[in-house]
Amino acid sequence: MRKKIFAVSDIHGHYKELKNALEKAGFIPNDETQLLIVCGDCFDRGNENRLVFEYLNAIQNKILIKGNHEDMLALILDKKHIGRGGFSNGIDCTIRDFFGDEAFGILDPMYQAAIKLNFWGKEDILSELHSFMADMYDYFETENYVFTHGWLPSVAVDEGVYRIKDDFRLEQPGLWERARFTEWYRRYQQGALLEGKTIVCGHRTSRFGCLFDETRDPSDFSAFYAKGMIAIDAATIQSKEVNVLVIEDEEIPMQTHKMSLKTEPFLQICNGEKRVEMRLLDEKRKKLRVGDRIVFTHTENENETVSVRVIGLHAYKKFNDMLWDFSENVLGVPKETEDLDEMMSSYYSREDVQKFGALAIRVQIEKEDGLNENQ
């Protein structure tokens, strides 16, 4: 289906600027002929972070891509303390908007030490914010474009020359996190482009376009267009503007895959607790793409199904390696599990795992109730 796409990036807690820019561009929330793609960094630095959250959360026709600020915020919320770096990156603004000044306890005026955060009584808000970020994609792809935050996972092939990895769609979360911190102008200069596609990115202001176009004013915050890429970060904290890239493109047709789950993992998927399904990376699973649908059937009751959207695919040599990137809770396994390979041996032989490898499928539940009863 051909859609009108509205892409923005690096909102950084500027609700009014976001809403005004999208309205001016003609975006209509929940219009199925349109699609909003947010290329990361929704929060921090601005003072309307909660409003940005509520606005985006209410929109159905959207794709949210994770930025480096979402990575940093999630880590701070998990550890429940914020150091000097969190303040310099404006993460304190987000915490204040969501949890109030009381979340900081006693504040060191010089920010020399980590501040213990207090979310007592606001655990529901904390859970909502975590879920919002957990449902973000690493990238989203249409027929002619790939949308991401910083850049796509790349590798050096010579001094000063990089290329995008052939298997970037299956890269592990740690490499995607590095890619989110990558400056687009470096990779563009180093030749890391994607044949047949245009990369749309944020993370660093489009002002750097003047490095490649001598006619471009260094103070120009508008989107920078170049062969094979478009940079859209308007440095909103400075410019007070949000760039909206408006394009039309064909969606990649969504495929529906069917899998079965036993009672415990099925219910964990339904209640939104389990967010990663583990499977063998065999020929069947190689057909999966980000954006596809999986319909899980309850093995004990074939009338019960739950539909999820694939938001991430990550390849591993073995199941145990997933524990570096995902908690037991997210994987839906007993707490303090140390040997996933042993646990998964009841499903797949060690020979098959060695031959094919393992696949972590990050999923987002499609329906609020998470459970369909087929009549």
mmCIF file of C-alpha atoms in Angstrom:
data_model
loop_
_atom_site.group_PDB
_atom_site.id
_atom_site.type_symbol
_atom_site.label_atom_id
_atom_site.label_comp_id
_atom_site.label_asym_id
_atom_site.label_seq_id
_atom_site.Cartn_x
_atom_site.Cartn_y
_atom_site.Cartn_z
ATOM 1 C CA MET A 1 0.000 0.000 0.000
ATOM 2 C CA ARG A 2 1.314 3.421 -0.927
ATOM 3 C CA LYS A 3 1.356 5.827 1.998
ATOM 4 C CA LYS A 4 2.108 9.445 2.676
ATOM 5 C CA ILE A 5 4.958 9.399 5.188
ATOM 6 C CA PHE A 6 5.747 12.171 7.662
ATOM 7 C CA ALA A 7 9.198 11.730 9.222
ATOM 8 C CA VAL A 8 10.523 13.734 12.182
ATOM 9 C CA SER A 9 13.464 13.305 14.529
ATOM 10 C CA ASP A 10 15.061 14.638 17.709
ATOM 11 C CA ILE A 11 11.958 16.251 19.179
ATOM 12 C CA HIS A 12 13.679 16.459 22.573
ATOM 13 C CA GLY A 13 10.619 17.317 24.605
ATOM 14 C CA HIS A 14 9.267 20.105 22.373
ATOM 15 C CA TYR A 15 5.576 19.277 22.091
ATOM 16 C CA LYS A 16 4.269 22.556 20.664
ATOM 17 C CA GLU A 17 6.928 22.642 17.961
ATOM 18 C CA LEU A 18 6.189 19.018 17.021
ATOM 19 C CA LYS A 19 2.422 19.402 16.899
ATOM 20 C CA ASN A 20 2.529 22.696 14.984
ATOM 21 C CA ALA A 21 5.014 21.335 12.429
ATOM 22 C CA LEU A 22 2.970 18.192 11.794
ATOM 23 C CA GLU A 23 -0.286 20.128 11.461
ATOM 24 C CA LYS A 24 1.357 22.556 9.045
ATOM 25 C CA ALA A 25 2.677 19.623 6.999
ATOM 26 C CA GLY A 26 -0.813 18.086 6.808
ATOM 27 C CA PHE A 27 -0.400 15.077 9.077
ATOM 28 C CA ILE A 28 -3.686 13.559 10.261
ATOM 29 C CA PRO A 29 -3.437 11.311 13.336
ATOM 30 C CA ASN A 30 -4.957 7.862 12.847
ATOM 31 C CA ASP A 31 -5.481 8.312 9.097
ATOM 32 C CA GLU A 32 -4.567 4.892 7.672
ATOM 33 C CA THR A 33 -3.372 6.439 4.401
ATOM 34 C CA GLN A 34 -0.648 8.287 6.323
ATOM 35 C CA LEU A 35 2.255 7.150 8.499
ATOM 36 C CA LEU A 36 4.235 9.102 11.087
ATOM 37 C CA ILE A 37 7.824 7.920 11.588
ATOM 38 C CA VAL A 38 9.754 9.345 14.540
ATOM 39 C CA CYS A 39 13.500 8.755 14.103
ATOM 40 C CA GLY A 40 14.404 8.791 17.788
ATOM 41 C CA ASP A 41 15.186 11.127 20.684
ATOM 42 C CA CYS A 42 11.621 11.974 21.693
ATOM 43 C CA PHE A 43 12.650 13.257 25.120
ATOM 44 C CA ASP A 44 15.203 15.267 27.145
ATOM 45 C CA ARG A 45 16.330 18.921 27.028
ATOM 46 C CA GLY A 46 12.857 20.371 26.471
ATOM 47 C CA ASN A 47 10.160 20.894 29.098
ATOM 48 C CA GLU A 48 7.182 19.206 27.448
ATOM 49 C CA ASN A 49 8.320 15.596 27.551
ATOM 50 C CA ARG A 50 5.117 14.246 29.101
ATOM 51 C CA LEU A 51 3.060 16.072 26.461
ATOM 52 C CA VAL A 52 5.195 14.562 23.690
ATOM 53 C CA PHE A 53 4.628 11.124 25.233
ATOM 54 C CA GLU A 54 0.858 11.567 25.482
ATOM 55 C CA TYR A 55 0.595 12.969 21.959
ATOM 56 C CA LEU A 56 2.578 10.153 20.342
ATOM 57 C CA ASN A 57 0.966 7.467 22.497
ATOM 58 C CA ALA A 58 -2.473 8.460 21.205
ATOM 59 C CA ILE A 59 -1.464 8.076 17.547
ATOM 60 C CA GLN A 60 -2.055 4.683 15.959
ATOM 61 C CA ASN A 61 -0.511 5.301 12.525
ATOM 62 C CA LYS A 62 3.062 5.667 13.730
ATOM 63 C CA ILE A 63 6.439 3.980 13.872
ATOM 64 C CA LEU A 64 8.753 4.958 16.747
ATOM 65 C CA ILE A 65 12.480 4.404 16.231
ATOM 66 C CA LYS A 66 14.821 4.319 19.208
ATOM 67 C CA GLY A 67 17.390 7.082 19.635
ATOM 68 C CA ASN A 68 20.475 7.244 21.812
ATOM 69 C CA HIS A 69 18.586 9.360 24.347
ATOM 70 C CA GLU A 70 16.057 6.556 24.780
ATOM 71 C CA ASP A 71 18.974 4.194 25.471
ATOM 72 C CA MET A 72 20.382 6.550 28.109
ATOM 73 C CA LEU A 73 17.006 7.275 29.696
ATOM 74 C CA ALA A 74 16.095 3.578 29.980
ATOM 75 C CA LEU A 75 19.406 2.839 31.710
ATOM 76 C CA ILE A 76 18.955 5.678 34.203
ATOM 77 C CA LEU A 77 15.383 4.595 34.980
ATOM 78 C CA ASP A 78 16.569 1.006 35.533
ATOM 79 C CA LYS A 79 19.436 1.974 37.827
ATOM 80 C CA LYS A 80 17.357 4.664 39.551
ATOM 81 C CA HIS A 81 20.142 7.186 39.660
ATOM 82 C CA ILE A 82 21.353 9.958 37.449
ATOM 83 C CA GLY A 83 24.909 11.179 37.214
ATOM 84 C CA ARG A 84 26.463 14.296 35.793
ATOM 85 C CA GLY A 85 26.107 13.004 32.223
ATOM 86 C CA GLY A 86 22.357 12.689 32.650
ATOM 87 C CA PHE A 87 22.079 16.340 33.588
ATOM 88 C CA SER A 88 24.287 17.531 30.743
ATOM 89 C CA ASN A 89 22.133 15.539 28.301
ATOM 90 C CA GLY A 90 18.908 16.993 29.660
ATOM 91 C CA ILE A 91 17.523 13.705 30.958
ATOM 92 C CA ASP A 92 16.692 15.447 34.237
ATOM 93 C CA CYS A 93 14.071 17.452 32.299
ATOM 94 C CA THR A 94 12.282 14.242 31.313
ATOM 95 C CA ILE A 95 12.389 12.826 34.839
ATOM 96 C CA ARG A 96 11.030 16.091 36.229
ATOM 97 C CA ASP A 97 8.178 16.189 33.685
ATOM 98 C CA PHE A 98 7.111 12.610 34.413
ATOM 99 C CA PHE A 99 7.829 12.227 38.120
ATOM 100 C CA GLY A 100 8.166 15.716 39.582
ATOM 101 C CA ASP A 101 11.025 17.375 41.470
ATOM 102 C CA GLU A 102 10.582 14.963 44.363
ATOM 103 C CA ALA A 103 12.046 12.179 42.196
ATOM 104 C CA PHE A 104 15.529 13.643 42.716
ATOM 105 C CA GLY A 105 15.664 13.586 46.509
ATOM 106 C CA ILE A 106 18.594 15.721 47.729
ATOM 107 C CA LEU A 107 20.236 17.324 44.705
ATOM 108 C CA ASP A 108 23.963 17.968 44.518
ATOM 109 C CA PRO A 109 24.183 21.534 43.096
ATOM 110 C CA MET A 110 27.485 20.737 41.382
ATOM 111 C CA TYR A 111 26.234 17.419 39.905
ATOM 112 C CA GLN A 112 29.430 15.771 41.080
ATOM 113 C CA ALA A 113 27.781 12.605 42.369
ATOM 114 C CA ALA A 114 25.027 10.299 41.213
ATOM 115 C CA ILE A 115 21.594 11.260 42.574
ATOM 116 C CA LYS A 116 19.344 8.493 43.844
ATOM 117 C CA LEU A 117 15.991 8.634 42.048
ATOM 118 C CA ASN A 118 12.718 7.988 43.833
ATOM 119 C CA PHE A 119 9.684 6.731 41.883
ATOM 120 C CA TRP A 120 7.596 5.652 44.873
ATOM 121 C CA GLY A 121 3.900 5.945 44.143
ATOM 122 C CA LYS A 122 4.553 6.465 40.421
ATOM 123 C CA GLU A 123 5.432 2.928 39.388
ATOM 124 C CA ASP A 124 2.595 2.921 36.827
ATOM 125 C CA ILE A 125 4.092 5.927 35.043
ATOM 126 C CA LEU A 126 7.510 4.263 35.137
ATOM 127 C CA SER A 127 6.049 1.110 33.591
ATOM 128 C CA GLU A 128 4.283 3.092 30.846
ATOM 129 C CA LEU A 129 7.476 4.924 29.949
ATOM 130 C CA HIS A 130 9.483 1.697 29.855
ATOM 131 C CA SER A 131 6.859 0.050 27.624
ATOM 132 C CA PHE A 132 6.816 3.053 25.303
ATOM 133 C CA MET A 133 10.564 2.754 24.730
ATOM 134 C CA ALA A 134 10.591 -1.054 24.611
ATOM 135 C CA ASP A 135 8.203 -0.941 21.641
ATOM 136 C CA MET A 136 10.602 1.136 19.530
ATOM 137 C CA TYR A 137 12.202 -0.165 16.357
ATOM 138 C CA ASP A 138 15.913 0.021 15.490
ATOM 139 C CA TYR A 139 14.975 0.942 11.937
ATOM 140 C CA PHE A 140 11.984 0.902 9.618
ATOM 141 C CA GLU A 141 12.081 0.148 5.929
ATOM 142 C CA THR A 142 9.824 1.022 3.004
ATOM 143 C CA GLU A 143 10.359 0.233 -0.664
ATOM 144 C CA ASN A 144 12.806 3.095 -1.254
ATOM 145 C CA TYR A 145 13.789 4.365 2.216
ATOM 146 C CA VAL A 146 15.318 3.159 5.456
ATOM 147 C CA PHE A 147 14.564 5.281 8.526
ATOM 148 C CA THR A 148 16.881 5.174 11.529
ATOM 149 C CA HIS A 149 18.363 7.413 14.206
ATOM 150 C CA GLY A 150 22.117 7.832 13.765
ATOM 151 C CA TRP A 151 23.097 5.413 10.998
ATOM 152 C CA LEU A 152 22.925 1.733 10.093
ATOM 153 C CA PRO A 153 25.492 -0.730 11.531
ATOM 154 C CA SER A 154 28.641 -0.337 9.444
ATOM 155 C CA VAL A 155 32.144 -1.763 9.200
ATOM 156 C CA ALA A 156 35.480 -0.282 8.130
ATOM 157 C CA VAL A 157 36.831 -1.698 4.864
ATOM 158 C CA ASP A 158 39.807 0.628 4.480
ATOM 159 C CA GLU A 159 41.268 3.719 6.108
ATOM 160 C CA GLY A 160 38.481 6.280 6.143
ATOM 161 C CA VAL A 161 36.137 4.004 4.181
ATOM 162 C CA TYR A 162 33.097 2.246 5.645
ATOM 163 C CA ARG A 163 30.256 0.159 4.292
ATOM 164 C CA ILE A 164 26.920 -0.817 5.756
ATOM 165 C CA LYS A 165 26.929 -4.417 6.938
ATOM 166 C CA ASP A 166 25.170 -6.829 4.614
ATOM 167 C CA ASP A 167 23.318 -8.370 7.559
ATOM 168 C CA PHE A 168 22.452 -5.109 9.347
ATOM 169 C CA ARG A 169 18.808 -6.223 9.592
ATOM 170 C CA LEU A 170 19.890 -9.036 11.945
ATOM 171 C CA GLU A 171 22.468 -7.172 14.019
ATOM 172 C CA GLN A 172 22.448 -7.514 17.791
ATOM 173 C CA PRO A 173 21.166 -4.713 20.060
ATOM 174 C CA GLY A 174 24.645 -3.608 21.136
ATOM 175 C CA LEU A 175 25.670 -2.813 17.561
ATOM 176 C CA TRP A 176 22.417 -0.965 16.966
ATOM 177 C CA GLU A 177 23.128 1.087 20.087
ATOM 178 C CA ARG A 178 26.521 2.057 18.635
ATOM 179 C CA ALA A 179 24.843 2.953 15.348
ATOM 180 C CA ARG A 180 22.463 5.283 17.188
ATOM 181 C CA PHE A 181 25.461 7.259 18.461
ATOM 182 C CA THR A 182 27.028 7.469 14.983
ATOM 183 C CA GLU A 183 27.129 10.864 13.281
ATOM 184 C CA TRP A 184 25.534 10.727 9.858
ATOM 185 C CA TYR A 185 28.025 13.161 8.318
ATOM 186 C CA ARG A 186 30.939 10.854 9.173
ATOM 187 C CA ARG A 187 29.420 7.761 7.598
ATOM 188 C CA TYR A 188 28.178 9.729 4.593
ATOM 189 C CA GLN A 189 31.667 11.119 4.052
ATOM 190 C CA GLN A 190 33.097 7.608 4.463
ATOM 191 C CA GLY A 191 30.806 6.218 1.771
ATOM 192 C CA ALA A 192 28.606 3.967 3.942
ATOM 193 C CA LEU A 193 25.444 4.112 1.850
ATOM 194 C CA LEU A 194 22.786 1.536 1.030
ATOM 195 C CA GLU A 195 22.418 0.622 -2.619
ATOM 196 C CA GLY A 196 18.901 1.182 -3.902
ATOM 197 C CA LYS A 197 17.698 2.921 -0.730
ATOM 198 C CA THR A 198 17.797 6.405 0.794
ATOM 199 C CA ILE A 199 18.696 6.589 4.489
ATOM 200 C CA VAL A 200 16.639 9.046 6.545
ATOM 201 C CA CYS A 201 18.290 9.898 9.867
ATOM 202 C CA GLY A 202 18.610 12.316 12.750
ATOM 203 C CA HIS A 203 20.942 12.430 15.784
ATOM 204 C CA ARG A 204 23.137 15.226 14.451
ATOM 205 C CA THR A 205 21.797 18.472 13.115
ATOM 206 C CA SER A 206 21.245 18.928 9.411
ATOM 207 C CA ARG A 207 23.390 22.066 9.680
ATOM 208 C CA PHE A 208 26.358 19.796 8.962
ATOM 209 C CA GLY A 209 25.125 19.689 5.398
ATOM 210 C CA CYS A 210 27.316 22.732 4.788
ATOM 211 C CA LEU A 211 30.310 20.363 4.942
ATOM 212 C CA PHE A 212 29.165 18.881 1.639
ATOM 213 C CA ASP A 213 27.415 21.837 0.010
ATOM 214 C CA GLU A 214 29.453 25.032 -0.028
ATOM 215 C CA THR A 215 26.374 27.029 -1.045
ATOM 216 C CA ARG A 216 24.507 25.970 2.093
ATOM 217 C CA ASP A 217 24.397 28.483 4.947
ATOM 218 C CA PRO A 218 26.027 27.019 8.114
ATOM 219 C CA SER A 219 23.042 28.299 10.110
ATOM 220 C CA ASP A 220 20.529 26.443 7.913
ATOM 221 C CA PHE A 221 18.550 23.950 10.064
ATOM 222 C CA SER A 222 16.331 22.671 7.247
ATOM 223 C CA ALA A 223 16.565 19.062 6.077
ATOM 224 C CA PHE A 224 19.715 18.214 4.141
ATOM 225 C CA TYR A 225 19.223 16.164 0.980
ATOM 226 C CA ALA A 226 22.116 14.273 -0.595
ATOM 227 C CA LYS A 227 22.484 11.243 -2.818
ATOM 228 C CA GLY A 228 21.424 8.229 -0.781
ATOM 229 C CA MET A 229 20.566 10.066 2.462
ATOM 230 C CA ILE A 230 18.426 12.779 4.076
ATOM 231 C CA ALA A 231 19.324 14.334 7.462
ATOM 232 C CA ILE A 232 16.319 15.831 9.285
ATOM 233 C CA ASP A 233 17.445 16.811 12.809
ATOM 234 C CA ALA A 234 16.625 20.528 13.143
ATOM 235 C CA ALA A 235 18.435 20.931 16.500
ATOM 236 C CA THR A 236 15.069 21.966 17.927
ATOM 237 C CA ILE A 237 16.548 23.153 21.240
ATOM 238 C CA GLN A 238 18.302 25.883 19.221
ATOM 239 C CA SER A 239 16.117 26.432 16.170
ATOM 240 C CA LYS A 240 12.729 25.968 17.888
ATOM 241 C CA GLU A 241 11.668 24.145 14.743
ATOM 242 C CA VAL A 242 10.929 20.508 13.899
ATOM 243 C CA ASN A 243 11.689 19.400 10.355
ATOM 244 C CA VAL A 244 8.969 17.274 8.783
ATOM 245 C CA LEU A 245 10.025 15.214 5.788
ATOM 246 C CA VAL A 246 6.964 14.422 3.656
ATOM 247 C CA ILE A 247 7.318 11.678 1.066
ATOM 248 C CA GLU A 248 5.154 9.039 -0.564
ATOM 249 C CA ASP A 249 6.351 5.464 -0.803
ATOM 250 C CA GLU A 250 5.147 1.893 -0.935
ATOM 251 C CA GLU A 251 5.110 -0.101 2.265
ATOM 252 C CA ILE A 252 6.863 -3.443 2.122
ATOM 253 C CA PRO A 253 3.997 -5.969 2.129
ATOM 254 C CA MET A 254 3.452 -7.376 5.593
ATOM 255 C CA GLN A 255 3.621 -11.159 5.792
ATOM 256 C CA THR A 256 1.741 -13.143 8.436
ATOM 257 C CA HIS A 257 3.558 -16.050 10.076
ATOM 258 C CA LYS A 258 2.033 -18.684 12.346
ATOM 259 C CA MET A 259 3.748 -20.122 15.403
ATOM 260 C CA SER A 260 2.593 -21.958 18.505
ATOM 261 C CA LEU A 261 3.312 -21.359 22.187
ATOM 262 C CA LYS A 262 2.741 -23.336 25.346
ATOM 263 C CA THR A 263 0.585 -21.872 28.095
ATOM 264 C CA GLU A 264 3.148 -19.933 30.131
ATOM 265 C CA PRO A 265 4.927 -18.107 27.263
ATOM 266 C CA PHE A 266 1.575 -17.575 25.522
ATOM 267 C CA LEU A 267 0.164 -15.788 28.568
ATOM 268 C CA GLN A 268 3.409 -13.848 29.013
ATOM 269 C CA ILE A 269 3.085 -12.551 25.450
ATOM 270 C CA CYS A 270 -0.569 -11.670 26.043
ATOM 271 C CA ASN A 271 0.132 -9.613 29.163
ATOM 272 C CA GLY A 272 3.031 -7.787 27.524
ATOM 273 C CA GLU A 273 5.659 -9.190 29.862
ATOM 274 C CA LYS A 274 7.507 -11.396 27.383
ATOM 275 C CA ARG A 275 8.792 -9.198 24.541
ATOM 276 C CA VAL A 276 11.313 -11.531 22.909
ATOM 277 C CA GLU A 277 10.547 -14.887 21.349
ATOM 278 C CA MET A 278 13.495 -17.262 20.838
ATOM 279 C CA ARG A 279 13.618 -19.474 17.763
ATOM 280 C CA LEU A 280 16.094 -21.347 15.601
ATOM 281 C CA LEU A 281 17.402 -19.197 12.726
ATOM 282 C CA ASP A 282 16.469 -21.799 10.132
ATOM 283 C CA GLU A 283 15.077 -21.251 6.633
ATOM 284 C CA LYS A 284 11.564 -20.716 7.984
ATOM 285 C CA ARG A 285 12.637 -17.942 10.349
ATOM 286 C CA LYS A 286 14.868 -16.323 7.719
ATOM 287 C CA LYS A 287 11.651 -15.297 5.969
ATOM 288 C CA LEU A 288 10.756 -12.968 8.860
ATOM 289 C CA ARG A 289 11.104 -9.226 8.320
ATOM 290 C CA VAL A 290 10.700 -6.270 10.630
ATOM 291 C CA GLY A 291 7.094 -5.130 10.308
ATOM 292 C CA ASP A 292 5.677 -8.631 9.731
ATOM 293 C CA ARG A 293 2.903 -10.112 11.857
ATOM 294 C CA ILE A 294 3.139 -13.305 13.883
ATOM 295 C CA VAL A 295 -0.005 -15.056 15.061
ATOM 296 C CA PHE A 296 0.778 -17.232 18.061
ATOM 297 C CA THR A 297 -1.610 -20.096 18.787
ATOM 298 C CA HIS A 298 -2.023 -21.506 22.284
ATOM 299 C CA THR A 299 -0.998 -25.156 22.038
ATOM 300 C CA GLU A 300 -3.471 -26.188 24.758
ATOM 301 C CA ASN A 301 -6.382 -24.313 23.140
ATOM 302 C CA GLU A 302 -6.162 -23.726 19.397
ATOM 303 C CA ASN A 303 -9.036 -21.229 19.556
ATOM 304 C CA GLU A 304 -6.836 -18.814 21.496
ATOM 305 C CA THR A 305 -4.447 -16.684 19.475
ATOM 306 C CA VAL A 306 -2.479 -13.498 19.945
ATOM 307 C CA SER A 307 -1.163 -11.262 17.161
ATOM 308 C CA VAL A 308 2.131 -9.399 17.439
ATOM 309 C CA ARG A 309 4.188 -7.188 15.163
ATOM 310 C CA VAL A 310 7.882 -7.934 14.629
ATOM 311 C CA ILE A 311 9.868 -4.858 15.678
ATOM 312 C CA GLY A 312 13.350 -6.376 15.789
ATOM 313 C CA LEU A 313 15.327 -9.415 14.623
ATOM 314 C CA HIS A 314 18.690 -10.265 16.186
ATOM 315 C CA ALA A 315 20.905 -13.201 15.187
ATOM 316 C CA TYR A 316 23.156 -15.089 17.630
ATOM 317 C CA LYS A 317 25.464 -18.080 17.411
ATOM 318 C CA LYS A 318 23.729 -19.636 20.414
ATOM 319 C CA PHE A 319 20.805 -18.903 22.717
ATOM 320 C CA ASN A 320 23.006 -18.210 25.755
ATOM 321 C CA ASP A 321 24.386 -15.091 24.050
ATOM 322 C CA MET A 322 20.962 -13.466 24.290
ATOM 323 C CA LEU A 323 21.398 -13.067 28.039
ATOM 324 C CA TRP A 324 23.918 -10.290 27.342
ATOM 325 C CA ASP A 325 21.201 -8.192 25.722
ATOM 326 C CA PHE A 326 17.876 -9.197 27.283
ATOM 327 C CA SER A 327 16.668 -9.796 30.820
ATOM 328 C CA GLU A 328 15.118 -13.115 31.824
ATOM 329 C CA ASN A 329 11.805 -11.305 32.251
ATOM 330 C CA VAL A 330 11.782 -10.025 28.670
ATOM 331 C CA LEU A 331 12.810 -13.462 27.377
ATOM 332 C CA GLY A 332 10.062 -15.113 29.426
ATOM 333 C CA VAL A 333 12.383 -17.522 31.235
ATOM 334 C CA PRO A 334 12.888 -18.183 34.965
ATOM 335 C CA LYS A 335 14.848 -15.527 36.820
ATOM 336 C CA GLU A 336 18.612 -16.048 36.992
ATOM 337 C CA THR A 337 18.541 -18.543 34.122
ATOM 338 C CA GLU A 338 22.155 -19.228 33.172
ATOM 339 C CA ASP A 339 21.877 -21.838 30.424
ATOM 340 C CA LEU A 340 19.408 -20.981 27.679
ATOM 341 C CA ASP A 341 21.014 -23.541 25.379
ATOM 342 C CA GLU A 342 20.146 -26.314 27.796
ATOM 343 C CA MET A 343 16.615 -25.009 28.229
ATOM 344 C CA MET A 344 16.071 -24.733 24.445
ATOM 345 C CA SER A 345 17.526 -28.200 23.809
ATOM 346 C CA SER A 346 14.044 -29.617 24.354
ATOM 347 C CA TYR A 347 12.989 -27.769 21.188
ATOM 348 C CA TYR A 348 16.147 -27.765 19.042
ATOM 349 C CA SER A 349 19.140 -30.066 18.920
ATOM 350 C CA ARG A 350 22.546 -28.608 19.686
ATOM 351 C CA GLU A 351 23.619 -29.672 16.193
ATOM 352 C CA ASP A 352 20.865 -27.568 14.618
ATOM 353 C CA VAL A 353 21.732 -24.558 16.779
ATOM 354 C CA GLN A 354 25.368 -24.872 15.756
ATOM 355 C CA LYS A 355 24.345 -25.161 12.098
ATOM 356 C CA PHE A 356 21.717 -22.415 11.897
ATOM 357 C CA GLY A 357 22.232 -20.166 14.928
ATOM 358 C CA ALA A 358 19.577 -18.601 17.160
ATOM 359 C CA LEU A 359 17.158 -15.744 16.570
ATOM 360 C CA ALA A 360 15.730 -13.255 19.060
ATOM 361 C CA ILE A 361 12.431 -11.873 17.745
ATOM 362 C CA ARG A 362 11.396 -8.639 19.435
ATOM 363 C CA VAL A 363 7.624 -8.265 19.312
ATOM 364 C CA GLN A 364 4.980 -5.670 19.984
ATOM 365 C CA ILE A 365 1.485 -6.838 20.827
ATOM 366 C CA GLU A 366 -1.067 -5.646 18.271
ATOM 367 C CA LYS A 367 -4.241 -5.722 20.324
ATOM 368 C CA GLU A 368 -4.781 -4.147 23.725
ATOM 369 C CA ASP A 369 -6.418 -7.227 25.194
ATOM 370 C CA GLY A 370 -3.714 -9.442 23.686
ATOM 371 C CA LEU A 371 -6.116 -12.376 23.304
ATOM 372 C CA ASN A 372 -8.435 -13.382 20.482
ATOM 373 C CA GLU A 373 -11.034 -16.108 20.917
ATOM 374 C CA ASN A 374 -11.784 -17.580 17.518
ATOM 375 C CA GLN A 375 -15.389 -18.600 17.152
#
